[in-house]
PDB file of C-alpha atoms in Angstrom:
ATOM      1  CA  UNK A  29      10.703   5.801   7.836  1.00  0.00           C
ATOM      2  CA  UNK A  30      13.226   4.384   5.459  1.00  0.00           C
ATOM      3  CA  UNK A  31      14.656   0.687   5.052  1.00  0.00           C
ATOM      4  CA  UNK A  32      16.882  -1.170   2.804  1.00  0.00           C
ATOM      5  CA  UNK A  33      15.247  -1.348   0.351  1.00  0.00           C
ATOM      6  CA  UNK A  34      13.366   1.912   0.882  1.00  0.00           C
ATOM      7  CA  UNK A  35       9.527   1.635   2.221  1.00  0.00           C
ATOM      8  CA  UNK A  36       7.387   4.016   4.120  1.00  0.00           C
ATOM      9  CA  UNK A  37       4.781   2.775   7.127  1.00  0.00           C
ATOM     10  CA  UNK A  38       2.381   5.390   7.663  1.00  0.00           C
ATOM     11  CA  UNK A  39       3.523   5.662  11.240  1.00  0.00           C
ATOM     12  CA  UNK A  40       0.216   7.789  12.038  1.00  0.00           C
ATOM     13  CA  UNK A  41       1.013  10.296   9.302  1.00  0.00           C
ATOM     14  CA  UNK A  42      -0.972  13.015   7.509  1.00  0.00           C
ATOM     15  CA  UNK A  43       1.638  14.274   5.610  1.00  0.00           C
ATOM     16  CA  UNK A  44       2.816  10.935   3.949  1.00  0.00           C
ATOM     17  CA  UNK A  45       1.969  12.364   0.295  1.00  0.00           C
ATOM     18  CA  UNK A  46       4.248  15.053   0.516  1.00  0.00           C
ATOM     19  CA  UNK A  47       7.239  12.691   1.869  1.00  0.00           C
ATOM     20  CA  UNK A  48       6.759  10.267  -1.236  1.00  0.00           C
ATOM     21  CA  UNK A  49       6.932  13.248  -3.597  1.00  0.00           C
ATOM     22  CA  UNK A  50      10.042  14.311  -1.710  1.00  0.00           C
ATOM     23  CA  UNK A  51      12.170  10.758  -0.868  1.00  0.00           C
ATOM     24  CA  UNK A  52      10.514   8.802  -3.741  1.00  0.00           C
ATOM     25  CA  UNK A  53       9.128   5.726  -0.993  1.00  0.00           C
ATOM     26  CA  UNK A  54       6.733   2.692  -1.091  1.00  0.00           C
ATOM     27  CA  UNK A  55       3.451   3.534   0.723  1.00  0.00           C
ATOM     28  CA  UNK A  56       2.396   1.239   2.645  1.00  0.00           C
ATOM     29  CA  UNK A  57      -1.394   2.056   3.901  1.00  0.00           C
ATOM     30  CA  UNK A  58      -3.841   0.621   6.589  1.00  0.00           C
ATOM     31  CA  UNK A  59      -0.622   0.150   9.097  1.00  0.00           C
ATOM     32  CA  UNK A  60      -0.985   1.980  12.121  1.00  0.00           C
ATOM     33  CA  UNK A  61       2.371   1.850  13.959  1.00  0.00           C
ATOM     34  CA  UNK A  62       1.850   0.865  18.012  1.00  0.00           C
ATOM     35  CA  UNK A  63       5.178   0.554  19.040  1.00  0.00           C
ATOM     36  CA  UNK A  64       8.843   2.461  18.553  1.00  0.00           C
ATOM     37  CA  UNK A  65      12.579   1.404  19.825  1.00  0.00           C
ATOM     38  CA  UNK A  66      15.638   3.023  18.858  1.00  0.00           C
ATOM     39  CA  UNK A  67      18.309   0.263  18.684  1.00  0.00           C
ATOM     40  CA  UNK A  68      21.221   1.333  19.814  1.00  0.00           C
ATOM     41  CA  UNK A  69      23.197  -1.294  19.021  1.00  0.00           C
ATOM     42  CA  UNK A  70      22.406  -1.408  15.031  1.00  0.00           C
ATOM     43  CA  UNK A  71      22.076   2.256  15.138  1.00  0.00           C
ATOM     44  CA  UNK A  72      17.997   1.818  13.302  1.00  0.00           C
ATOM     45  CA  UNK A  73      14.341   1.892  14.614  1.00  0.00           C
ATOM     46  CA  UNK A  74      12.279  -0.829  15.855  1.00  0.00           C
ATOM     47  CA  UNK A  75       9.162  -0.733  14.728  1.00  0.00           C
ATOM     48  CA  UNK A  76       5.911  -2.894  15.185  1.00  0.00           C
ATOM     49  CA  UNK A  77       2.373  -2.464  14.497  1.00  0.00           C
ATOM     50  CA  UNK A  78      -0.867  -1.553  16.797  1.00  0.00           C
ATOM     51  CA  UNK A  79      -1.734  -5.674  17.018  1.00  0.00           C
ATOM     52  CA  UNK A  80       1.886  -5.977  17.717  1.00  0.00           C
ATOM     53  CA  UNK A  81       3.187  -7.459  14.351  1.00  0.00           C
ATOM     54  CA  UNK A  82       6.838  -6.761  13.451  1.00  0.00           C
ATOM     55  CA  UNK A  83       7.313  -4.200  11.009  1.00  0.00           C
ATOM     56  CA  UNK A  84      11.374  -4.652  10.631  1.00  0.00           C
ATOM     57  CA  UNK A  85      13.951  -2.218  10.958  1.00  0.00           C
ATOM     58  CA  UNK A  86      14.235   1.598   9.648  1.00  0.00           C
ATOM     59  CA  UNK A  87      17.024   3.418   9.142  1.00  0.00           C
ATOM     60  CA  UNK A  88      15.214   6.528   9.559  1.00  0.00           C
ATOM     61  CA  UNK A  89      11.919   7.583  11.266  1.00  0.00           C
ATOM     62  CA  UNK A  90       9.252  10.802  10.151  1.00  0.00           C
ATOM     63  CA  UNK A  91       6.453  10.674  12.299  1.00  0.00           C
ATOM     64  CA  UNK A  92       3.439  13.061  12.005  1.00  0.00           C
ATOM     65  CA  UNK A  93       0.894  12.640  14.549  1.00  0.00           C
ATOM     66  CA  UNK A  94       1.173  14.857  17.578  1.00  0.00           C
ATOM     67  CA  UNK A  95      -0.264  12.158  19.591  1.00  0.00           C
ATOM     68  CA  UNK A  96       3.020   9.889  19.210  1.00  0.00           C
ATOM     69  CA  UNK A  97       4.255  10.209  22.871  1.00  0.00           C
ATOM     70  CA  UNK A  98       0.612  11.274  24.149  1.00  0.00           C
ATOM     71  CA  UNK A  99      -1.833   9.553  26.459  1.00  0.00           C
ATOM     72  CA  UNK A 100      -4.139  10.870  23.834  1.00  0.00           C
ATOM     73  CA  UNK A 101      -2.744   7.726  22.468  1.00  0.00           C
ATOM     74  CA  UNK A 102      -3.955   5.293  25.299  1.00  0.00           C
ATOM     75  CA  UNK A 103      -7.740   7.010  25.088  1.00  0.00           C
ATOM     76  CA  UNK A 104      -8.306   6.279  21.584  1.00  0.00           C
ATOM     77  CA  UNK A 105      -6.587   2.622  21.447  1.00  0.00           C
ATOM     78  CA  UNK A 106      -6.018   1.643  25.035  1.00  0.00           C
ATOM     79  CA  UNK A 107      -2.596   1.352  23.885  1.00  0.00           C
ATOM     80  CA  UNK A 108       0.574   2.899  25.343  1.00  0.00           C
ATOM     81  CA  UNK A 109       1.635   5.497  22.939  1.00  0.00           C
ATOM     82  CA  UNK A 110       4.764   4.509  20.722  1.00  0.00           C
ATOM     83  CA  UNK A 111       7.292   6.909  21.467  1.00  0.00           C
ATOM     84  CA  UNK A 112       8.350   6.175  25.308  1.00  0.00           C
ATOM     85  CA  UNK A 113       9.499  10.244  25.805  1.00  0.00           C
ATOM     86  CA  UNK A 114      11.343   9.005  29.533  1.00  0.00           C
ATOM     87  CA  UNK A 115      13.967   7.011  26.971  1.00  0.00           C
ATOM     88  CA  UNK A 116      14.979  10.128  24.772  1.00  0.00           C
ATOM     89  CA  UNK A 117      15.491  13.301  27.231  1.00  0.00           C
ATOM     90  CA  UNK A 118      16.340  15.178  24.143  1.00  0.00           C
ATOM     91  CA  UNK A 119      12.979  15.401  23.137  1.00  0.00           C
ATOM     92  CA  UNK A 120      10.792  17.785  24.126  1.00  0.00           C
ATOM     93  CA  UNK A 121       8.090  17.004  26.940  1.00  0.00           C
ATOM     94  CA  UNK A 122       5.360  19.138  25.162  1.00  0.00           C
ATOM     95  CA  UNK A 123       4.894  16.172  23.023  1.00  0.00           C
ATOM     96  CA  UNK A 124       3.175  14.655  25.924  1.00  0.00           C
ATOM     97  CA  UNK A 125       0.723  17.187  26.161  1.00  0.00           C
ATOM     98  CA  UNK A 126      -0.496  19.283  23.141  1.00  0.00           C
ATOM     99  CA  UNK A 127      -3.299  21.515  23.481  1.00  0.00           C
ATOM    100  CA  UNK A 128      -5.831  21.560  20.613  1.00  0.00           C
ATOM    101  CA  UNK A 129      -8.899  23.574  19.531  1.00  0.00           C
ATOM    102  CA  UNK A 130     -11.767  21.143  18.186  1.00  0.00           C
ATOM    103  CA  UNK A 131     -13.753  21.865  15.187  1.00  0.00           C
ATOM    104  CA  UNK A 132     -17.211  20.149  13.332  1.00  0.00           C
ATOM    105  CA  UNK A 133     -16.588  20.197   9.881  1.00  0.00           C
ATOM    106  CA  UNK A 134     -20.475  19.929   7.529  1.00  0.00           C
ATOM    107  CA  UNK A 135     -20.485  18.993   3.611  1.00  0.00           C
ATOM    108  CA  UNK A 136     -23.567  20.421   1.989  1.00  0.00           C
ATOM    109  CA  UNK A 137     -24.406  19.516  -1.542  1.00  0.00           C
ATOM    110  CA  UNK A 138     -26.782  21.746  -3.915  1.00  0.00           C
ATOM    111  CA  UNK A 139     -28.533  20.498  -6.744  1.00  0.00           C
ATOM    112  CA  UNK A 140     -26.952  23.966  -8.703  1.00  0.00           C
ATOM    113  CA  UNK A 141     -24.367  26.291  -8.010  1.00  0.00           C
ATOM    114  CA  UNK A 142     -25.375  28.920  -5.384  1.00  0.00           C
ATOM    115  CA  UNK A 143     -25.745  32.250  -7.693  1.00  0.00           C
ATOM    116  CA  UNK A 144     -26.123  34.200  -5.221  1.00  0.00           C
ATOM    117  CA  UNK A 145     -22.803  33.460  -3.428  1.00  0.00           C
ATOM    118  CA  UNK A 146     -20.454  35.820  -5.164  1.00  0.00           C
ATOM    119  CA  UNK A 147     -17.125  34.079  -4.269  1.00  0.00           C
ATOM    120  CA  UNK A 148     -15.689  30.692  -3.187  1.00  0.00           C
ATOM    121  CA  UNK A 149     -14.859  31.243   0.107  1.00  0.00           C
ATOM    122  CA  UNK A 150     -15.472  33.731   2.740  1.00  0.00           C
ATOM    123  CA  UNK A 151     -15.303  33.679   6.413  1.00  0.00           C
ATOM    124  CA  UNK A 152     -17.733  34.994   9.574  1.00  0.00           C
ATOM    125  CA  UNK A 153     -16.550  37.481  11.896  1.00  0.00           C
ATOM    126  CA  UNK A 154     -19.892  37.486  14.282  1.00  0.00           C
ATOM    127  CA  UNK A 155     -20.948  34.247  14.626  1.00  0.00           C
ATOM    128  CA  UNK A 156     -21.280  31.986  17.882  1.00  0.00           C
ATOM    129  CA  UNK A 157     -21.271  28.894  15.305  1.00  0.00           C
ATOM    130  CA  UNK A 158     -19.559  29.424  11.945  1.00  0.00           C
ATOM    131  CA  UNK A 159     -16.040  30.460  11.138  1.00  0.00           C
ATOM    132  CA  UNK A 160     -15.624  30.275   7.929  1.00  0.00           C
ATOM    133  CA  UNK A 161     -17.327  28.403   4.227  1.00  0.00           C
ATOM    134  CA  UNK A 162     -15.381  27.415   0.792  1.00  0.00           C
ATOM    135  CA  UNK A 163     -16.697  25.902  -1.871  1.00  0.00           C
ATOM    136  CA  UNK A 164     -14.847  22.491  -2.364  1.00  0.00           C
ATOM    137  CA  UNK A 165     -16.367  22.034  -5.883  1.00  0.00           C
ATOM    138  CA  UNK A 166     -13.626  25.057  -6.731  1.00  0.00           C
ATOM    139  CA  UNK A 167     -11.240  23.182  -6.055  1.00  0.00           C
ATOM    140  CA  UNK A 168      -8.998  21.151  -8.739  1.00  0.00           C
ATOM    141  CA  UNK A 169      -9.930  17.794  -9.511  1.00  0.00           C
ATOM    142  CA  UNK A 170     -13.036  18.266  -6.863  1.00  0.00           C
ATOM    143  CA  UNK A 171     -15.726  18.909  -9.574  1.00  0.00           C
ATOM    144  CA  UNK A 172     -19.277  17.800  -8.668  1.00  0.00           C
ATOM    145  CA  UNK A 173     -20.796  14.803 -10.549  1.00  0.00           C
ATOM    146  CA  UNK A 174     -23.107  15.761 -12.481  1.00  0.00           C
ATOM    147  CA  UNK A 175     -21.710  18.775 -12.921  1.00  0.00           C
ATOM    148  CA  UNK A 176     -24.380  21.721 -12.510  1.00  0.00           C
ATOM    149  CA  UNK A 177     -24.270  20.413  -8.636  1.00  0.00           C
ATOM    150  CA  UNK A 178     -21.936  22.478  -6.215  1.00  0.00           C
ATOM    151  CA  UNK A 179     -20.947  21.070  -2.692  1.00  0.00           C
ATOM    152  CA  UNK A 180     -19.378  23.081   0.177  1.00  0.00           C
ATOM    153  CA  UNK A 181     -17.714  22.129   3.095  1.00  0.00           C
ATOM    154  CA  UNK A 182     -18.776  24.718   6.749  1.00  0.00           C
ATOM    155  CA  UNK A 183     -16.484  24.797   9.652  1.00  0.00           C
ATOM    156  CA  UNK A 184     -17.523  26.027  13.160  1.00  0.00           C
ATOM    157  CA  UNK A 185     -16.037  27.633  15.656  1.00  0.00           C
ATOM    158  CA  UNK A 186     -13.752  26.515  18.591  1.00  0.00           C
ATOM    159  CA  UNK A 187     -16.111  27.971  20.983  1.00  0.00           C
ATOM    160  CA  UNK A 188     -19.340  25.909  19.486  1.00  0.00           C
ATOM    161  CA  UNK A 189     -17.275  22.644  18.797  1.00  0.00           C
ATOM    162  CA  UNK A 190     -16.247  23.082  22.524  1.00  0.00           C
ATOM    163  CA  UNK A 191     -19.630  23.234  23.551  1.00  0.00           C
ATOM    164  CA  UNK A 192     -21.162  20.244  22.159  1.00  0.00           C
ATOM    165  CA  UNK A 193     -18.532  18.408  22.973  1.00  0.00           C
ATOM    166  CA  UNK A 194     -18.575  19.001  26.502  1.00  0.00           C
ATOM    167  CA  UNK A 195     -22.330  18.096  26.758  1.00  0.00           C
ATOM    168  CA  UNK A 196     -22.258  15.186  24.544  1.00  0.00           C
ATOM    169  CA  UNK A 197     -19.299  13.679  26.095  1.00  0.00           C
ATOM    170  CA  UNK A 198     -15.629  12.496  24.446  1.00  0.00           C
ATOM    171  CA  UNK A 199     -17.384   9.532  23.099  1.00  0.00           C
ATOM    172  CA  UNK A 200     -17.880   8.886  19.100  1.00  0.00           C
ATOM    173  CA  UNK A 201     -20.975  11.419  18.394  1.00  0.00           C
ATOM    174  CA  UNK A 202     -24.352   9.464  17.252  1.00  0.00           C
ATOM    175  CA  UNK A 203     -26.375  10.053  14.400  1.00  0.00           C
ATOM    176  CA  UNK A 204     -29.100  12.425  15.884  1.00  0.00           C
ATOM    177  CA  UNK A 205     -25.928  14.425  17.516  1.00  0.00           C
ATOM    178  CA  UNK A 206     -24.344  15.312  14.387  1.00  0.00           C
ATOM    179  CA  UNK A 207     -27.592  15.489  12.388  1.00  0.00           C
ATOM    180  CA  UNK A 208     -28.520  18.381  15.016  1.00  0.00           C
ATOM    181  CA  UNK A 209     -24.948  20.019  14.752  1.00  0.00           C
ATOM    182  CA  UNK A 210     -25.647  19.895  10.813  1.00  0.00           C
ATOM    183  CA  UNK A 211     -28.925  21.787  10.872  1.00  0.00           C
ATOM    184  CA  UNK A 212     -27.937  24.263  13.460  1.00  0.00           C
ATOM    185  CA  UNK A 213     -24.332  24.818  11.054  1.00  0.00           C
ATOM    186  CA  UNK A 214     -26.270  25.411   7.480  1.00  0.00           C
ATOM    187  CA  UNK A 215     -29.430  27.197   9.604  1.00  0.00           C
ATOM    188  CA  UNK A 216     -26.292  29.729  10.568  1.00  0.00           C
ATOM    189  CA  UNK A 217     -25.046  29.434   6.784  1.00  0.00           C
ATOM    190  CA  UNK A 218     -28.739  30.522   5.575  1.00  0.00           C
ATOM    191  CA  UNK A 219     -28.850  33.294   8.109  1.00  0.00           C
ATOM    192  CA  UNK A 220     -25.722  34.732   5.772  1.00  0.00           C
ATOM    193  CA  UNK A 221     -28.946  36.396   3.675  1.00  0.00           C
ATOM    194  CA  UNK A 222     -27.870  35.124   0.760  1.00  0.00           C
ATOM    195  CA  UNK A 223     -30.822  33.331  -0.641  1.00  0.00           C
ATOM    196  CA  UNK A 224     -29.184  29.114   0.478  1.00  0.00           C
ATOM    197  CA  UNK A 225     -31.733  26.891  -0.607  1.00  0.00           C
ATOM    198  CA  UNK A 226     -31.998  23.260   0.962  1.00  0.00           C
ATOM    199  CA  UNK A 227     -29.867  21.173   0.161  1.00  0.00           C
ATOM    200  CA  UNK A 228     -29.481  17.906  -1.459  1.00  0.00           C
ATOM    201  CA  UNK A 229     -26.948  16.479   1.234  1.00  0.00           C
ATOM    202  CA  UNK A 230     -26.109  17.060   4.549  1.00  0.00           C
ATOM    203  CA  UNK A 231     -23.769  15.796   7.015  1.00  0.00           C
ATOM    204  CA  UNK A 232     -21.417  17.122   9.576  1.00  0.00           C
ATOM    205  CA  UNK A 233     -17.961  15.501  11.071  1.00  0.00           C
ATOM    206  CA  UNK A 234     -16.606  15.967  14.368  1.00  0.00           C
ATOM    207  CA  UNK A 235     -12.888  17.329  14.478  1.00  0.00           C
ATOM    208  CA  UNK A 236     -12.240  17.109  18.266  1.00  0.00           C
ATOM    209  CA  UNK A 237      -8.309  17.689  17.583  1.00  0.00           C
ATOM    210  CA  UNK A 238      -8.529  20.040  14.397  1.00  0.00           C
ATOM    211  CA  UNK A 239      -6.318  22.557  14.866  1.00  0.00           C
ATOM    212  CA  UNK A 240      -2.873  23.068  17.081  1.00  0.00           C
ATOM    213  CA  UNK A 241      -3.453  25.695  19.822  1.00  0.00           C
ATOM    214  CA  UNK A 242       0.852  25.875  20.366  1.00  0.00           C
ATOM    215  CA  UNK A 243       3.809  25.458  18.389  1.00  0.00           C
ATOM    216  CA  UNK A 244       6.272  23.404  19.909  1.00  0.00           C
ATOM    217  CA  UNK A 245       9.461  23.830  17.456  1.00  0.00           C
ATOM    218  CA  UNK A 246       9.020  27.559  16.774  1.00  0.00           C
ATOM    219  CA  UNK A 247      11.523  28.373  13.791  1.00  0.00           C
ATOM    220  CA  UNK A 248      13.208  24.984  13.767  1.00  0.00           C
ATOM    221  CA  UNK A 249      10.654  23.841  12.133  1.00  0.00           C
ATOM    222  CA  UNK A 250      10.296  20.302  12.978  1.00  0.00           C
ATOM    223  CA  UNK A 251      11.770  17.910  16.429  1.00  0.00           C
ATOM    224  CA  UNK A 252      15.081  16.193  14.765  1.00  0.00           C
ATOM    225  CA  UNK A 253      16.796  14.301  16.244  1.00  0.00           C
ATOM    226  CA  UNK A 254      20.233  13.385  15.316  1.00  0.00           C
ATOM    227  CA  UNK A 255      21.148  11.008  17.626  1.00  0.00           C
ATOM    228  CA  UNK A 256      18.207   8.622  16.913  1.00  0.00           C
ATOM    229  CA  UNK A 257      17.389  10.250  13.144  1.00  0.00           C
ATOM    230  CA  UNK A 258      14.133  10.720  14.539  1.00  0.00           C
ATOM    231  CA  UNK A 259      11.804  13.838  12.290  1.00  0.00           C
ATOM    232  CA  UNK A 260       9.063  14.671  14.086  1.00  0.00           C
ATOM    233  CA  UNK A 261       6.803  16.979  12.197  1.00  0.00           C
ATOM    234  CA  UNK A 262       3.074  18.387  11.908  1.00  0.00           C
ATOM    235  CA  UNK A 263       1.214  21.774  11.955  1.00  0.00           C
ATOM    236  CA  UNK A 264       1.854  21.656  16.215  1.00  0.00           C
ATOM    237  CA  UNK A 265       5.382  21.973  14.999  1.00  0.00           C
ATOM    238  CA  UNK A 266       4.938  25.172  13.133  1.00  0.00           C
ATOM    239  CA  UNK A 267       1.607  27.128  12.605  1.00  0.00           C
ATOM    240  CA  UNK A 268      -2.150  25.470  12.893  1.00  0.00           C
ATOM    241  CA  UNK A 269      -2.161  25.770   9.147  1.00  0.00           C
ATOM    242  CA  UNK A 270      -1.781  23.430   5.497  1.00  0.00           C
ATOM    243  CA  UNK A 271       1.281  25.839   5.173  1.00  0.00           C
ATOM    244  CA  UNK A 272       2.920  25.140   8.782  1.00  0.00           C
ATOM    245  CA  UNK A 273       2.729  21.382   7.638  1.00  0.00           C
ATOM    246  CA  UNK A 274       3.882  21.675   4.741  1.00  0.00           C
ATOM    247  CA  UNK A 275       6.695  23.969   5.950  1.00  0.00           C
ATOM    248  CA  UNK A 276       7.583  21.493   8.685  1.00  0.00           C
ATOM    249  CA  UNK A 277       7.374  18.091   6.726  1.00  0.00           C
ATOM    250  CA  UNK A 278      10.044  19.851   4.546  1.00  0.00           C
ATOM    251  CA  UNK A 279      12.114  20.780   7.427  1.00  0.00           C
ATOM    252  CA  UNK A 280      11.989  17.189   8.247  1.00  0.00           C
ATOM    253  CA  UNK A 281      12.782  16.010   4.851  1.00  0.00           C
ATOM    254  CA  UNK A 282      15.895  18.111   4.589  1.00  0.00           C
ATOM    255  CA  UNK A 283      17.560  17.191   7.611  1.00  0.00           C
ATOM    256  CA  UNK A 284      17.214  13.444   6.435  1.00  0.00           C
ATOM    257  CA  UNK A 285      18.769  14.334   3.190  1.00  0.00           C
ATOM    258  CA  UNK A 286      21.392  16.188   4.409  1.00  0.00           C
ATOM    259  CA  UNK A 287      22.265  12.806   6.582  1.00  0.00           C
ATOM    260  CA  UNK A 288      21.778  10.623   3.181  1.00  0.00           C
ATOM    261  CA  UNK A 289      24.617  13.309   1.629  1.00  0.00           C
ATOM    262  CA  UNK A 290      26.880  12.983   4.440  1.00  0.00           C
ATOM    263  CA  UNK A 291      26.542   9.642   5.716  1.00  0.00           C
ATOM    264  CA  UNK A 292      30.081  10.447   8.256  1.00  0.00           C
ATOM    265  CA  UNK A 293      28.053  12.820   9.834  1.00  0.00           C
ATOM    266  CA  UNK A 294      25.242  10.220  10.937  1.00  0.00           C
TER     267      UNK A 294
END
């Protein structure tokens, strides 16, 4: 979202990084937006926050979340989401309703680098629990402290995430239920037979909305909106992937720039 002068809520964006580097914003953090009107009359967004204090008036609006116009929205904050779809028919309904495949994510820590793990990422083709393992001490600027230890991060499958979910319930998990989904995940990762000792941490995360199961902008990209200069963008936009966001945030991006060069055409 832009404003005179230029400042960015993080209207229940993921992808605010990439905007900054893009637009050269303020961030402003720990602002969840609750509510969104489009003014007609001064032609800018409305915008106030979940407790219902007035954030001020944007020129332009890039949200991120695919739950904007979703009563996803209303289960997680009782709230009614912030986009109101019935006042912009050019938008596309499937923002009500996107259909995602849930995921537990588990960080393991080892006291040493697993030598017997040959690369720094591989995935599972066979298993009812595991989908794939990288080793986020590989990563730049993610270097273990001290450095002889090595942590990785495990995802599991759709089909298992699915299945604890469904017995466990929608709620927050508890303690014991993600301390059993984090010994059943790294008993799967020793089963690899590749020697995985114990580790020195353990603890798995619940992604009930990790991935995208549709793609509701196909090779547009991202939902733009002229008329309101509304971006809507996101991996549900494009491709369940860090590419398809990125892809689609700079979709966004460009379409606002292309307004900022040819302010007539607003």
């Amino acid at each position: 979202m832009f404003q005179r002068p230029r400042c960015l809520y993080r209207c229940l964006m993921y992808m605010h990084t990439l905007l900054l580097l893009l637009v050269g914003v303020v961030a402003k953090f720990g602002v969840t937006v609750g509510k969104m009107d489009w003014l007609q009359d001064r032609s800018s967004w409305s915008l106030a926050s979940l407790d219902g204090k007035d954030l001020g008036y944007f020129d332009y609006v890039v949200a991120t979340d695919k739950n904007i116009a979703s009563p996803a929205f209303s289960g997680l904050t009782g709230r009614p989401p912030p986009l109101d779809l019935s006042s912009f028919p050019r938008l596309p309904t499937a923002l009500q309703d996107i259909p995602v495949r849930p995921c537990f994510a588990l960080m393991v820590a080892f006291s040493e680098p697993l030598a017997t793990v040959p690369v720094h990422g591989f995935s599972f083709n066979n298993s009812n629990s595991l989908s794939w393992a990288f080793c986020n001490s590989s990563k730049p600027g993610r270097a273990c402290v001290p450095p002889n230890r090595q942590s990785w991060v495990l995802h599991s499958t759709t089909e298992y995430a699915s299945k604890v979910i469904n017995n466990i319930g929608p709620r927050k998990p508890s303690a014991e239920a993600l301390a059993k989904v984090a010994e059943e995940l790294f008993r799967e990762f020793q089963a690899t037979g590749l020697s995985i000792p114990r580790p020195i941490f353990l603890k798995a995360h619940r992604w009930g909305a990790a991935f995208p199961a549709i793609a509701i902008s196909g090779d547009d990209k991202c939902v733009w909106d002229k008329s309101t200069n509304l971006a809507i963008c996101g991996d549900f936009c494009t491709s369940p992937s860090v590419e398809g966001a990125v892809l689609s945030a700079t979709r966004g991006v460009s379409e606002i720039l292309e307004c900022l060069r040819c302010p007539s055409s607003i």
